[in-house]
XYZ file of C-alpha atoms in Angstrom:
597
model
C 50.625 -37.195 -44.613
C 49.984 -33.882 -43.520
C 46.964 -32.038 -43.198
C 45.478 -28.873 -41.335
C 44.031 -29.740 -37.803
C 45.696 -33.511 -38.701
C 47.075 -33.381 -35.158
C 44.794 -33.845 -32.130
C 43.742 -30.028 -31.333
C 42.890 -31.633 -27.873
C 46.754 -31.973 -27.215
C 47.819 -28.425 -28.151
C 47.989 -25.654 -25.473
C 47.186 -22.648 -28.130
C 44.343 -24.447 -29.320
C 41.037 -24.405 -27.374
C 41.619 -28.096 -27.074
C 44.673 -30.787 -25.885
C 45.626 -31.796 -29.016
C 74.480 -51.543 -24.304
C 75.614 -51.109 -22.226
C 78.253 -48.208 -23.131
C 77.996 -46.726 -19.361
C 81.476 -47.590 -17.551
C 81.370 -49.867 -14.324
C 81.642 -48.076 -10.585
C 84.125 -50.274 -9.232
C 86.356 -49.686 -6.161
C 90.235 -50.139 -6.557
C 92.675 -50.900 -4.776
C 94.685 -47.533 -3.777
C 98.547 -48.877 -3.880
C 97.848 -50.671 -7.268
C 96.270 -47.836 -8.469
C 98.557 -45.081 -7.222
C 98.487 -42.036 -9.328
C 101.383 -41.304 -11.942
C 102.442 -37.700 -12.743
C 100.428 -38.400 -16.158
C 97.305 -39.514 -14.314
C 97.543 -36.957 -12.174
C 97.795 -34.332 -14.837
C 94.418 -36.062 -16.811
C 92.858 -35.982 -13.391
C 93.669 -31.259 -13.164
C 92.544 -31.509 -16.986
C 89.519 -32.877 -16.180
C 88.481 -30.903 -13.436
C 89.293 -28.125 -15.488
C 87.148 -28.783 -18.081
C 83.988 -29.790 -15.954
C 84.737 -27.450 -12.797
C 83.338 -30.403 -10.695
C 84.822 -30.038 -7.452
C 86.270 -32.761 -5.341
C 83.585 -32.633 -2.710
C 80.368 -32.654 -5.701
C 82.565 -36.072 -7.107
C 82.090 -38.224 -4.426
C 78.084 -37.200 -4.370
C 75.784 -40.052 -4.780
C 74.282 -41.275 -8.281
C 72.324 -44.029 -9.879
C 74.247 -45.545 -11.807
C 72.818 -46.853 -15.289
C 71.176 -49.761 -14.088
C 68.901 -47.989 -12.024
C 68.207 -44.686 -14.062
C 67.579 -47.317 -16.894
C 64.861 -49.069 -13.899
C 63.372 -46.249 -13.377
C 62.633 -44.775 -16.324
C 61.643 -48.294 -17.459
C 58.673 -48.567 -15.740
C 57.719 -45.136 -16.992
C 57.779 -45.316 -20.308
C 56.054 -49.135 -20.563
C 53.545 -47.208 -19.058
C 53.350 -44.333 -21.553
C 53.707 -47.571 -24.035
C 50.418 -48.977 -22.437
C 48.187 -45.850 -22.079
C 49.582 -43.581 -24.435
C 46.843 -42.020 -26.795
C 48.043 -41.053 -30.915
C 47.705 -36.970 -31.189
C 49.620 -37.367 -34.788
C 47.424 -38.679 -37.173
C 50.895 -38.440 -39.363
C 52.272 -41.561 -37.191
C 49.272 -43.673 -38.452
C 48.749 -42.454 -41.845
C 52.838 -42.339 -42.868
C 54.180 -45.099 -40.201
C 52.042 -47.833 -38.865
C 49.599 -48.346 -42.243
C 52.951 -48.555 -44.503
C 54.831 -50.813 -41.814
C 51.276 -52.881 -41.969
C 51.396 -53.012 -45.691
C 54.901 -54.287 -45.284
C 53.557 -57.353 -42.970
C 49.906 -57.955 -44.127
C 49.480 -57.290 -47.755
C 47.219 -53.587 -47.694
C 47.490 -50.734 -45.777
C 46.952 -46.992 -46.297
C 49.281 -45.043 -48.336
C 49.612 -41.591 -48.506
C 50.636 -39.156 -51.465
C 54.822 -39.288 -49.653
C 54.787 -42.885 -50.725
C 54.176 -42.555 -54.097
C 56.901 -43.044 -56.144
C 56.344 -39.600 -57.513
C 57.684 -37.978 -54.453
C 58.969 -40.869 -52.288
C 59.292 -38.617 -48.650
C 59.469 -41.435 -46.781
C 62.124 -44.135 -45.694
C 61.553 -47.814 -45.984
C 64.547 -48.373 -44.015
C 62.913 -46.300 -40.858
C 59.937 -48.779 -41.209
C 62.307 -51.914 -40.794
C 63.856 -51.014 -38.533
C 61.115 -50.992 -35.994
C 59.913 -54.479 -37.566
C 62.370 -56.670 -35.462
C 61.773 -55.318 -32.172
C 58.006 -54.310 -32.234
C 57.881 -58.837 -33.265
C 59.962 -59.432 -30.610
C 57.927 -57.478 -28.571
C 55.179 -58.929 -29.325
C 55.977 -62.568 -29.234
C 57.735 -62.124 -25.470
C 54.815 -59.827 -24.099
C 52.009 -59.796 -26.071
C 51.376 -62.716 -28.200
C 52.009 -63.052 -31.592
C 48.486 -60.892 -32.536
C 48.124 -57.777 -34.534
C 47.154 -55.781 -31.766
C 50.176 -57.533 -29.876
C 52.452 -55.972 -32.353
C 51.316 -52.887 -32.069
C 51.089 -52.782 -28.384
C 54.710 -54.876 -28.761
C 56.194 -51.628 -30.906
C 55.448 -49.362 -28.433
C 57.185 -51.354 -25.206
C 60.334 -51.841 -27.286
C 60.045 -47.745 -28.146
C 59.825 -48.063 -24.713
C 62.297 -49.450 -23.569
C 65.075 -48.038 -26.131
C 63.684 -44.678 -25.418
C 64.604 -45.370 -21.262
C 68.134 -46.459 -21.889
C 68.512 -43.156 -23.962
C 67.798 -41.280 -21.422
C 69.562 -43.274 -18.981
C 72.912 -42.865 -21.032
C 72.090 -39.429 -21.395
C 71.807 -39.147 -18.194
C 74.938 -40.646 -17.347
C 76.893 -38.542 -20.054
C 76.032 -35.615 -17.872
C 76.697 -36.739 -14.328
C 80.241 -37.769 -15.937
C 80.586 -34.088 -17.951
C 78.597 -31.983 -15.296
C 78.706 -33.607 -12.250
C 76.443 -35.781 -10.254
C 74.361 -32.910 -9.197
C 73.282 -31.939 -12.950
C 72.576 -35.632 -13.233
C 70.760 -36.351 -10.583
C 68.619 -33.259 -11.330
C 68.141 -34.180 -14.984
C 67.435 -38.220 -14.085
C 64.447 -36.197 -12.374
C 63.416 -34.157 -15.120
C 63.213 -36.989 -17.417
C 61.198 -39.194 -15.472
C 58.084 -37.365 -15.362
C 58.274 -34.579 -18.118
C 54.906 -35.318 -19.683
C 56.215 -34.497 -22.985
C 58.696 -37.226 -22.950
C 55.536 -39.628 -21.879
C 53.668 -38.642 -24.955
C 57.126 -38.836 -27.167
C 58.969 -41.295 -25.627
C 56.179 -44.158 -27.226
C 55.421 -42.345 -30.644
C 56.181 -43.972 -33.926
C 57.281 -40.606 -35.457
C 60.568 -39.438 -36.773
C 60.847 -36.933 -34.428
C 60.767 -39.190 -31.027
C 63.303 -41.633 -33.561
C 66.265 -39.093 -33.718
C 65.026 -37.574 -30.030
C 66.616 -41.099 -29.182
C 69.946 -41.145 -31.143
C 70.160 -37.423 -29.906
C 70.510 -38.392 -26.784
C 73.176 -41.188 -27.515
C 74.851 -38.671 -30.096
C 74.996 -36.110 -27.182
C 75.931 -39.568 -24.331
C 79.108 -40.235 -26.970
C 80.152 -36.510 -27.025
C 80.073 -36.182 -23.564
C 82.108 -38.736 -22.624
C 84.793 -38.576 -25.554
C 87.111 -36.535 -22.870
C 90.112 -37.720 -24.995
C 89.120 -38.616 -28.456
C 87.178 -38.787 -31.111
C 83.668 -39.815 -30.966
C 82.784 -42.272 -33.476
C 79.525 -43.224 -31.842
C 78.394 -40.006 -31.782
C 79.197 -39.681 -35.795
C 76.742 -42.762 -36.209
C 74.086 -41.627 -34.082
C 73.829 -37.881 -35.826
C 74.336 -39.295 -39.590
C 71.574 -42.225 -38.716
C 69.063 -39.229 -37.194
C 69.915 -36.679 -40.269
C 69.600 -39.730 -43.220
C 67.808 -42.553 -41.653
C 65.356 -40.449 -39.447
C 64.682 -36.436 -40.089
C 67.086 -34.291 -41.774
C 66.261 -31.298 -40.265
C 68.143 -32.164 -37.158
C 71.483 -32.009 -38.725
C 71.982 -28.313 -37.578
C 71.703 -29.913 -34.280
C 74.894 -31.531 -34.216
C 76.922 -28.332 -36.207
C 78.047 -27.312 -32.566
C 79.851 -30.698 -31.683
C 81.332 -31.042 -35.450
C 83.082 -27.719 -34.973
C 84.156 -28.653 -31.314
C 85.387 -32.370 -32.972
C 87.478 -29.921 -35.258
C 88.738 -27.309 -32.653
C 89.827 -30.867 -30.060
C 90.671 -33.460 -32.736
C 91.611 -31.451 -35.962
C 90.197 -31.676 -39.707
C 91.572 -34.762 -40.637
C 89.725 -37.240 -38.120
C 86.667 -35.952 -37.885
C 86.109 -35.397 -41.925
C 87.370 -39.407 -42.602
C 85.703 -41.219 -40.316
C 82.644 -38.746 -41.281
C 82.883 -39.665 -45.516
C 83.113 -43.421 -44.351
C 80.478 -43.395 -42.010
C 78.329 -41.169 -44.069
C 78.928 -43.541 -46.740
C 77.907 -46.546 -45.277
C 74.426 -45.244 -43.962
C 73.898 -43.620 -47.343
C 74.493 -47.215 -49.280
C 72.249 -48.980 -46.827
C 69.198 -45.775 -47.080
C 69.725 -46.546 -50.746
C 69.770 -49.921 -51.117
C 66.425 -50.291 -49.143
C 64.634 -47.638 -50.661
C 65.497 -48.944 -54.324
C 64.204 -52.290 -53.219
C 60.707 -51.061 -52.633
C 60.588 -47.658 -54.906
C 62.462 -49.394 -57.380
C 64.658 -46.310 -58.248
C 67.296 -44.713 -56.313
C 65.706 -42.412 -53.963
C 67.059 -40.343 -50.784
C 63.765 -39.613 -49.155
C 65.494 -37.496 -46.697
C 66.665 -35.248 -49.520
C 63.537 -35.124 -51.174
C 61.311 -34.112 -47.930
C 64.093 -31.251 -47.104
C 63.446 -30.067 -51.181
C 59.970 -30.147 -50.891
C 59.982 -28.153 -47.350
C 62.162 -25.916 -47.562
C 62.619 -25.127 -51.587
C 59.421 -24.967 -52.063
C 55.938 -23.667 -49.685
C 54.341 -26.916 -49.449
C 54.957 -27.314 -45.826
C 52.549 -24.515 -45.252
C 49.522 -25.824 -46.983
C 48.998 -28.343 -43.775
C 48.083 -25.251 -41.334
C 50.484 -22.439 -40.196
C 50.601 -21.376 -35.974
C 51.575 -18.164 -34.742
C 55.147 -17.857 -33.336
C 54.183 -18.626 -29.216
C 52.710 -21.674 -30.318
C 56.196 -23.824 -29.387
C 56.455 -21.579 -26.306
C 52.499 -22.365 -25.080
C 53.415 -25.977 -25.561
C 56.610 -26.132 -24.001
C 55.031 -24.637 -20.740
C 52.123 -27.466 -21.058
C 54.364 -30.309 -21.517
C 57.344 -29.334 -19.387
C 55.312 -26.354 -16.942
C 58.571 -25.384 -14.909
C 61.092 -26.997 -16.377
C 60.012 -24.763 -19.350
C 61.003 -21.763 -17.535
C 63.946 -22.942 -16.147
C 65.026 -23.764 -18.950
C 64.676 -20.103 -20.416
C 66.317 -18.932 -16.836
C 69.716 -21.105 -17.726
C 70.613 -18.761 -20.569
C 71.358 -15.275 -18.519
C 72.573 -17.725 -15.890
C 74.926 -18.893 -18.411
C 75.640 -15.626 -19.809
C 76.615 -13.813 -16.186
C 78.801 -16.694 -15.369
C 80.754 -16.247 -18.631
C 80.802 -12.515 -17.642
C 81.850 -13.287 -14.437
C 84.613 -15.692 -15.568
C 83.191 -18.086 -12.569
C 84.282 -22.187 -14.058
C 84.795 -20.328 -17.621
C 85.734 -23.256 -19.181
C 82.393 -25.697 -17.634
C 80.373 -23.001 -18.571
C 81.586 -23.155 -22.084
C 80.986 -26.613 -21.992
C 77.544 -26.334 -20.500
C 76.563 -23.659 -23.360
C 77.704 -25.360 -25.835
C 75.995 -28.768 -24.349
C 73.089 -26.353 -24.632
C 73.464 -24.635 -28.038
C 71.215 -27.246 -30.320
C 68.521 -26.579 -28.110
C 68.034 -23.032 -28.865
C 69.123 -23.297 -32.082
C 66.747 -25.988 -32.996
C 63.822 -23.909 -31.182
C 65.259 -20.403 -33.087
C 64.654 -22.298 -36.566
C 61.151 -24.135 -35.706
C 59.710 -20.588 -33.965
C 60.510 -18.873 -37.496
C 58.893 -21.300 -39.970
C 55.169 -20.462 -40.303
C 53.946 -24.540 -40.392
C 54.346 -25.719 -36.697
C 53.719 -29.081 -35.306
C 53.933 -30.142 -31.406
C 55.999 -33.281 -32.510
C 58.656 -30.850 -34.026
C 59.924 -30.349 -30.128
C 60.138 -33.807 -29.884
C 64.161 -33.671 -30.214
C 64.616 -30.773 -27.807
C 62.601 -32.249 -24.737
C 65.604 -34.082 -23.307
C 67.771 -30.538 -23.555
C 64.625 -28.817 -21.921
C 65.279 -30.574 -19.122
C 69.427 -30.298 -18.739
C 68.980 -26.734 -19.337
C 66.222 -27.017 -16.212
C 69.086 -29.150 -14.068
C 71.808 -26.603 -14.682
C 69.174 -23.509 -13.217
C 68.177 -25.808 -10.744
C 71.896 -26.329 -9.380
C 72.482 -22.319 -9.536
C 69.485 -21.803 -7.955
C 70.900 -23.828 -5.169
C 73.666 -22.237 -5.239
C 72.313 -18.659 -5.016
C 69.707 -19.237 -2.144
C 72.680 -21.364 -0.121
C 74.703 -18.546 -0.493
C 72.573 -15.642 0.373
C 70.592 -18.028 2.845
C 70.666 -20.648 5.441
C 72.200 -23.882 3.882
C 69.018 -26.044 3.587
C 66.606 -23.571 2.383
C 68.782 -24.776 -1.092
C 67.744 -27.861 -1.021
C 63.866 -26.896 0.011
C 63.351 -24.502 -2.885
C 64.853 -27.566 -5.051
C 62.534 -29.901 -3.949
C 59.440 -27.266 -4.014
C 60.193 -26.942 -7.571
C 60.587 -30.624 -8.071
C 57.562 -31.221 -6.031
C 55.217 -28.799 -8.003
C 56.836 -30.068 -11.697
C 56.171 -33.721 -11.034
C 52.648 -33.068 -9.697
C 51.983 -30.763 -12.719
C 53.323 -33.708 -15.344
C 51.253 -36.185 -13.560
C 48.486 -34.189 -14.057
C 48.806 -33.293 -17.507
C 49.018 -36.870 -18.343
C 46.376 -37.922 -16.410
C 44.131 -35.381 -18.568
C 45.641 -36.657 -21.832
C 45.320 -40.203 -21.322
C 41.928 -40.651 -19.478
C 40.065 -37.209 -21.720
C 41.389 -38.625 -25.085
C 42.000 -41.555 -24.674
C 38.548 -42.671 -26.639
C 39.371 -43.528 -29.935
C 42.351 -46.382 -29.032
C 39.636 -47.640 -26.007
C 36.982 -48.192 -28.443
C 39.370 -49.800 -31.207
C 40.145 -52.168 -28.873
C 37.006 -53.080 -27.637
C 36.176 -53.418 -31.369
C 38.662 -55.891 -32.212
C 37.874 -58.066 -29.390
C 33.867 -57.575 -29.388
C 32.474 -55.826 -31.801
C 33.914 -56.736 -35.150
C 33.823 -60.546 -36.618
C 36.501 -63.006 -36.141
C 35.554 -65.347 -39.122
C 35.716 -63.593 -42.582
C 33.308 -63.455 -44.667
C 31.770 -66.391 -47.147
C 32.197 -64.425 -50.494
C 35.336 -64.508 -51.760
C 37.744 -61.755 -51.636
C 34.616 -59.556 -49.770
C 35.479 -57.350 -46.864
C 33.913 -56.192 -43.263
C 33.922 -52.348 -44.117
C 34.461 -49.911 -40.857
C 33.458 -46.299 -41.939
C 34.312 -42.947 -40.424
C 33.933 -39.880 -41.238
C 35.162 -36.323 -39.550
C 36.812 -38.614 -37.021
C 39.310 -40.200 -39.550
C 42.539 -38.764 -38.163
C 41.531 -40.570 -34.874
C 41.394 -43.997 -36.529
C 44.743 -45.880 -34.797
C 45.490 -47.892 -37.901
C 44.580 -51.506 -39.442
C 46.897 -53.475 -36.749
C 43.255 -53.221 -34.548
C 41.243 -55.040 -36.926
C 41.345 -58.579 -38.489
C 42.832 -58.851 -41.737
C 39.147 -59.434 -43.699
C 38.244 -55.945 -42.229
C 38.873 -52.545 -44.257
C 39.099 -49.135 -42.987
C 36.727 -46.377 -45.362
C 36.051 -43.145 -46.095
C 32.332 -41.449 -46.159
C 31.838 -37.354 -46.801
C 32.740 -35.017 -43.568
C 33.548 -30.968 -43.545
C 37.487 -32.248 -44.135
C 38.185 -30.988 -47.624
C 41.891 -32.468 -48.116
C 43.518 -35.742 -49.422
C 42.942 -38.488 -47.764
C 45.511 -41.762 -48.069
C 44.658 -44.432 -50.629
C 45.399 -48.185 -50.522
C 48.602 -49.116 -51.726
C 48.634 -51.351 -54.764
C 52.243 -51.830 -54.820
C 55.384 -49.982 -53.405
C 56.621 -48.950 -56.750
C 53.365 -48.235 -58.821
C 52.874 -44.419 -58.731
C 48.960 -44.638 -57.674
C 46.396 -42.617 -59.439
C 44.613 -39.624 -58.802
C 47.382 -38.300 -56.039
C 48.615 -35.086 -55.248
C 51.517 -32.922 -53.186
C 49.073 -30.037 -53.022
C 46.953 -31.406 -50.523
C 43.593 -31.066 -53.312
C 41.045 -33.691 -52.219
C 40.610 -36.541 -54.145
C 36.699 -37.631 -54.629
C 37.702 -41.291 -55.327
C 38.726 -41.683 -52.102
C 35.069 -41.620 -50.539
C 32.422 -44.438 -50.200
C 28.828 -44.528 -49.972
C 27.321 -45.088 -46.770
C 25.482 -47.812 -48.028
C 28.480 -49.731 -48.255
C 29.338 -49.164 -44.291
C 28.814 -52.265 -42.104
C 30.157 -50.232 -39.075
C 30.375 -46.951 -38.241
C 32.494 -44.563 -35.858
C 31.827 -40.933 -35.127
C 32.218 -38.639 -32.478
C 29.005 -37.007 -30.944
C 28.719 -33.538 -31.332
C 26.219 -30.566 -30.802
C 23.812 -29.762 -33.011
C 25.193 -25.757 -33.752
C 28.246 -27.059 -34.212
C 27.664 -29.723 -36.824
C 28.980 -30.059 -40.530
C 25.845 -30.484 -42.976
C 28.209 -33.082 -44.045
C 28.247 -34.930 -41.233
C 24.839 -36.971 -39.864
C 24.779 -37.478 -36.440
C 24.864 -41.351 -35.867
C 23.814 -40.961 -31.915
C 20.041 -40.390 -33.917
C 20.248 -42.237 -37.318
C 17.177 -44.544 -37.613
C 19.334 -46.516 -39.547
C 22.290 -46.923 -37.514
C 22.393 -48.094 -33.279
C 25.230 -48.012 -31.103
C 26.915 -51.169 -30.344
C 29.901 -49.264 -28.153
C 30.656 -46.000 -26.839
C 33.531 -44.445 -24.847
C 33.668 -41.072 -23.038
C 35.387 -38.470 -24.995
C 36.305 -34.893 -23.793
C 33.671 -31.702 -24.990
C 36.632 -29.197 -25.409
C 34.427 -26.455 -26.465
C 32.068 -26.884 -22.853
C 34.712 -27.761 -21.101
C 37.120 -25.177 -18.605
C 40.726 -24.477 -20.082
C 42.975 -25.204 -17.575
C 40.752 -28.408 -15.825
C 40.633 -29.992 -19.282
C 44.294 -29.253 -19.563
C 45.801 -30.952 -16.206
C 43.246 -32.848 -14.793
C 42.822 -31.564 -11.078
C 41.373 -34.283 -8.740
C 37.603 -33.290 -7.587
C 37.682 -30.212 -9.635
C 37.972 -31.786 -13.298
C 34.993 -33.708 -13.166
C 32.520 -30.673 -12.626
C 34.475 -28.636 -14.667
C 34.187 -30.507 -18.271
C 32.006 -32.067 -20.512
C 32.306 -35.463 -22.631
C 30.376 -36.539 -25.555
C 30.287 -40.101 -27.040
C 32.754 -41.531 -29.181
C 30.901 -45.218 -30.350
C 30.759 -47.249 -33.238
C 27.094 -48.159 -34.866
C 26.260 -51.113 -36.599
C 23.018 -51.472 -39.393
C 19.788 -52.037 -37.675
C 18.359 -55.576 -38.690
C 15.262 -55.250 -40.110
């Protein structure tokens, strides 16, 4: 569900708020059995013609996949742990359906009904297994330890992504590239904040980066793992991202001819599409290709743009505030690419490289056009951001060496480095400890606040309120299953979700044009709790009572939240040790409970 300001302004720079192992062994052999033929030795020229590695840059240190996988590990579990929800899309259209799924109610928005069916069932079960796993192993078997199990085994498949990406480019590009890119990953703050989403977008940013792991290292063949991955992202996960992989189907082509390519493509096409059917039918109850109907309704028609249109920097503002200089080098790598080409320096690696390269401006030329922009729509690219960063960063190297003394390379390497980890950290830091409220106070609600024994009349509900701070609510998995989540009258004048009845029962009184729906409101006399966000006076909705002074209402919990509108631009953006603090405000973010009388 989509609707203007849905996503976290806090975590948006242009708004005045934030809004298998299938790596191959390093062994050492023995050098008489393994004495090279005239065929090996031929492979061997082929290779170092295509990749323009030199002999010297080969026998460079790595970590192998074991250790990137470590590394980034410990990372992302703790982007899994701290992580905040700026997407009130991955609540509304992920985690209430997948809880409807396991508990019996949930929230269901208009792309459910059966009317429009947007949305894959298939997607949802397919994070069922491992977020129970999760939970069981780490968490115990609780609703809150399934959610909190989800995002570990996100986690956890998102790090050995990146670690086969990772290893895809230290064998294409060289163990330079690789090492600079292992980097890049590990602290780009947009990959903390994607990495752990429940969101389409972060799903195919992870079979991206096996599709683009399978390509690199097909030297010699055909690539049916990277077939799998790209049909699985386009029908399983977000079609959009098909003109992603155009560049390696044409290369497939131009190495491997028509035939190949095109048969192992109907078969494998063919299988995903029975199994996206087969599920779907099960719970719509007709046959249904979601992924069809959300490109129809996009793209065919204007309803993408009644959720809030951006101006064309926004992807450019939030590119620098996730990725700061990896943002920029990434930009650099394209003349650097260009002049190499010109100069006819390693033609044929720097074919490779741009063509490595290609989706990501591609992708980022398509999303810059379309007038309805979301931050999780870079999701896929952030990976690519940082190769494209690596590659500058290794001509930049090269450049300064050259021009230079030799280590003054390696110094303006690790300046940059340096400054772009510090930077990430920072930007995290302000994310996770400035909005972190809303999950904080959940939390403490579930444990403290709300009652563990349901209620004595049958069938009754605990009823939880809120009102302007709806898209903040982190979804039914952080309260019991006796307790209901409601709506009461704010300044928000679009649809809000429903409860589902069934999967395959088109609801009433639903729309695609984003109208709001009247039915979907209760009285506040119905409330037992409340939550609501404390806000100044001059800039409160009529609709909206301030709870913080409600002689009915006292608050039982409160957690800082940060005052973007009192607050200074860039400290509220990257928190900045001893400067932050004095620099912004917070309000309250609490829940109230009825004053006994």
């Amino acid at each position: 569900m989509r609707y203007p300001k849905c996503v976290h302004p806090e975590v948006a720079w242009q708004q005045s708020e934030p809004h298998t192992a299938m790596t191959s062994s390093m062994r050492s052999r023995n050098a008489t059995k393994n004495a090279p033929t005239a065929s090996t030795v031929k492979d061997t020229q082929q290779d170092e013609k295509i990749h323009g590695v030199d002999d010297d840059e080969k026998r460079l240190w790595s970590p192998n996949f074991h250790s990137a996988f470590s590394l980034l590990a410990v990372v992302r579990v703790l982007s899994a742990l701290v992580n905040i929800i700026s997407d009130c899309d991955e609540v509304f259209n992920y985690w209430e359906p997948l809880h409807h799924l396991m508990h019996g109610f949930g929230l269901q928005t208009w792309e459910y009904s059966p009317a429009y069916a947007l949305r894959s069932y298939l997607y949802l079960l397919a994070h069922a297994i491992p977020a129970k796993l999760g939970a069981v192993l780490v968490f115990g078997n609780t609703k809150l330890g399934f959610f909190f199990g989800l995002r570990v085994a996100l986690a956890f498949i998102s790090a050995a992504s990146e670690a086969l990406f990772y290893r895809g480019i230290v064998h294409a590009f060289g163990p330079v590239v690789g090492r600079y890119t292992l980097a890049l990953l590990t602290f780009n703050s947009g990959l903390f904040l994607a990495s752990t989403a429940f969101l389409p977008s972060s799903f195919v940013m992870y079979l991206l980066m096996l599709f683009s792991y399978a390509w690199m290292v097909s030297d010699k063949s055909f690539s049916v793992n990277a077939l799998v991955a790209g049909v699985t992202a386009v029908l399983c996960g977000w079609p959009y991202v098909g003109v992603m992989c155009v560049p390696f189907f044409f290369d497939s082509i131009v190495r491997f001819g028509v035939v190949r390519p095109i048969r192992f493509g109907l078969v494998v096409v063919s299988l995903v599409l029975a199994a996206e059917l087969a599920v779907n039918y099960f719970y719509y109850r007709k046959l249904v290709l979601p992924a069809l109907n959300i490109v129809v309704y996009n793209v065919l028609s204007s309803g993408s743009e009644l959720y809030g249109t951006e101006p064309w920097h926004y992807y450019a503002q939030n590119l620098v505030l996730n990725s700061n200089i990896a943002a920029v080098l990434a930009l650099v790598s394209v003349p650097l690419t260009v002049g190499m080409v010109a100069m006819g320096r390693h033609r044929a690696q720097t074919m490779r490289q741009a063509l490595f390269l290609s989706p990501l401006w591609i992708w980022l030329g398509i999303m810059i056009v379309q007038a309805h922009k979301e931050e999780r729509f870079l999701f896929p690219v952030y990976p690519l951001v940082c190769a494209a960063a690596a590659f500058s960063l290794k001509a930049i190297h090269a450049v300064v060496t050259a021009v230079l003394p030799r280590r003054l390379g390696s110094v303006v390497v690790a300046i940059a480095l340096i400054l772009y980890t510090t930077l990430s950290v920072m930007r995290v830091a302000s994310v996770s400890t400035q909005y972190g409220a809303p999950i904080r106070l959940y939390q403490h609600m579930a444990t403290e606040v709300l009652p563990s024994a349901e209620p004595t009349v049958p069938n009754a509900h605990v009823i939880v309120c809120v009102g302007k701070e709806w898209h903040r609510f982190p979804s039914h998995f952080f309260f019991p299953d006796h307790v209901r989540l409601h709506f009461i009258r704010s300044g928000f004048r679009g649809q809000l979700p429903g409860f589902f009845n069934t999967t395959h029962n088109v609801p009433p009184n639903m729309n695609d044009q984003n109208v709001d729906e009247p039915s979907r409101y209760v009285p506040l006399s119905t409330c037992d709790f409340v939550v609501d966000r404390t806000v100044p006076p001059a800039s409160a909705h009529p609709d909206e009572p301030g709870f913080d002074l409600h002689a009915d209402w006292i608050e039982l919990h409160a957690e800082p939240y940060l005052l973007a509108e009192a607050s200074h631009r860039l400290f509220r953006a990257f928190y900045v040790p001893f400067y932050t603090p004095s620099h912004v405000k917070f309000t309250s973010y609490a829940v109230y409970g009825r004053k006994t009388k």
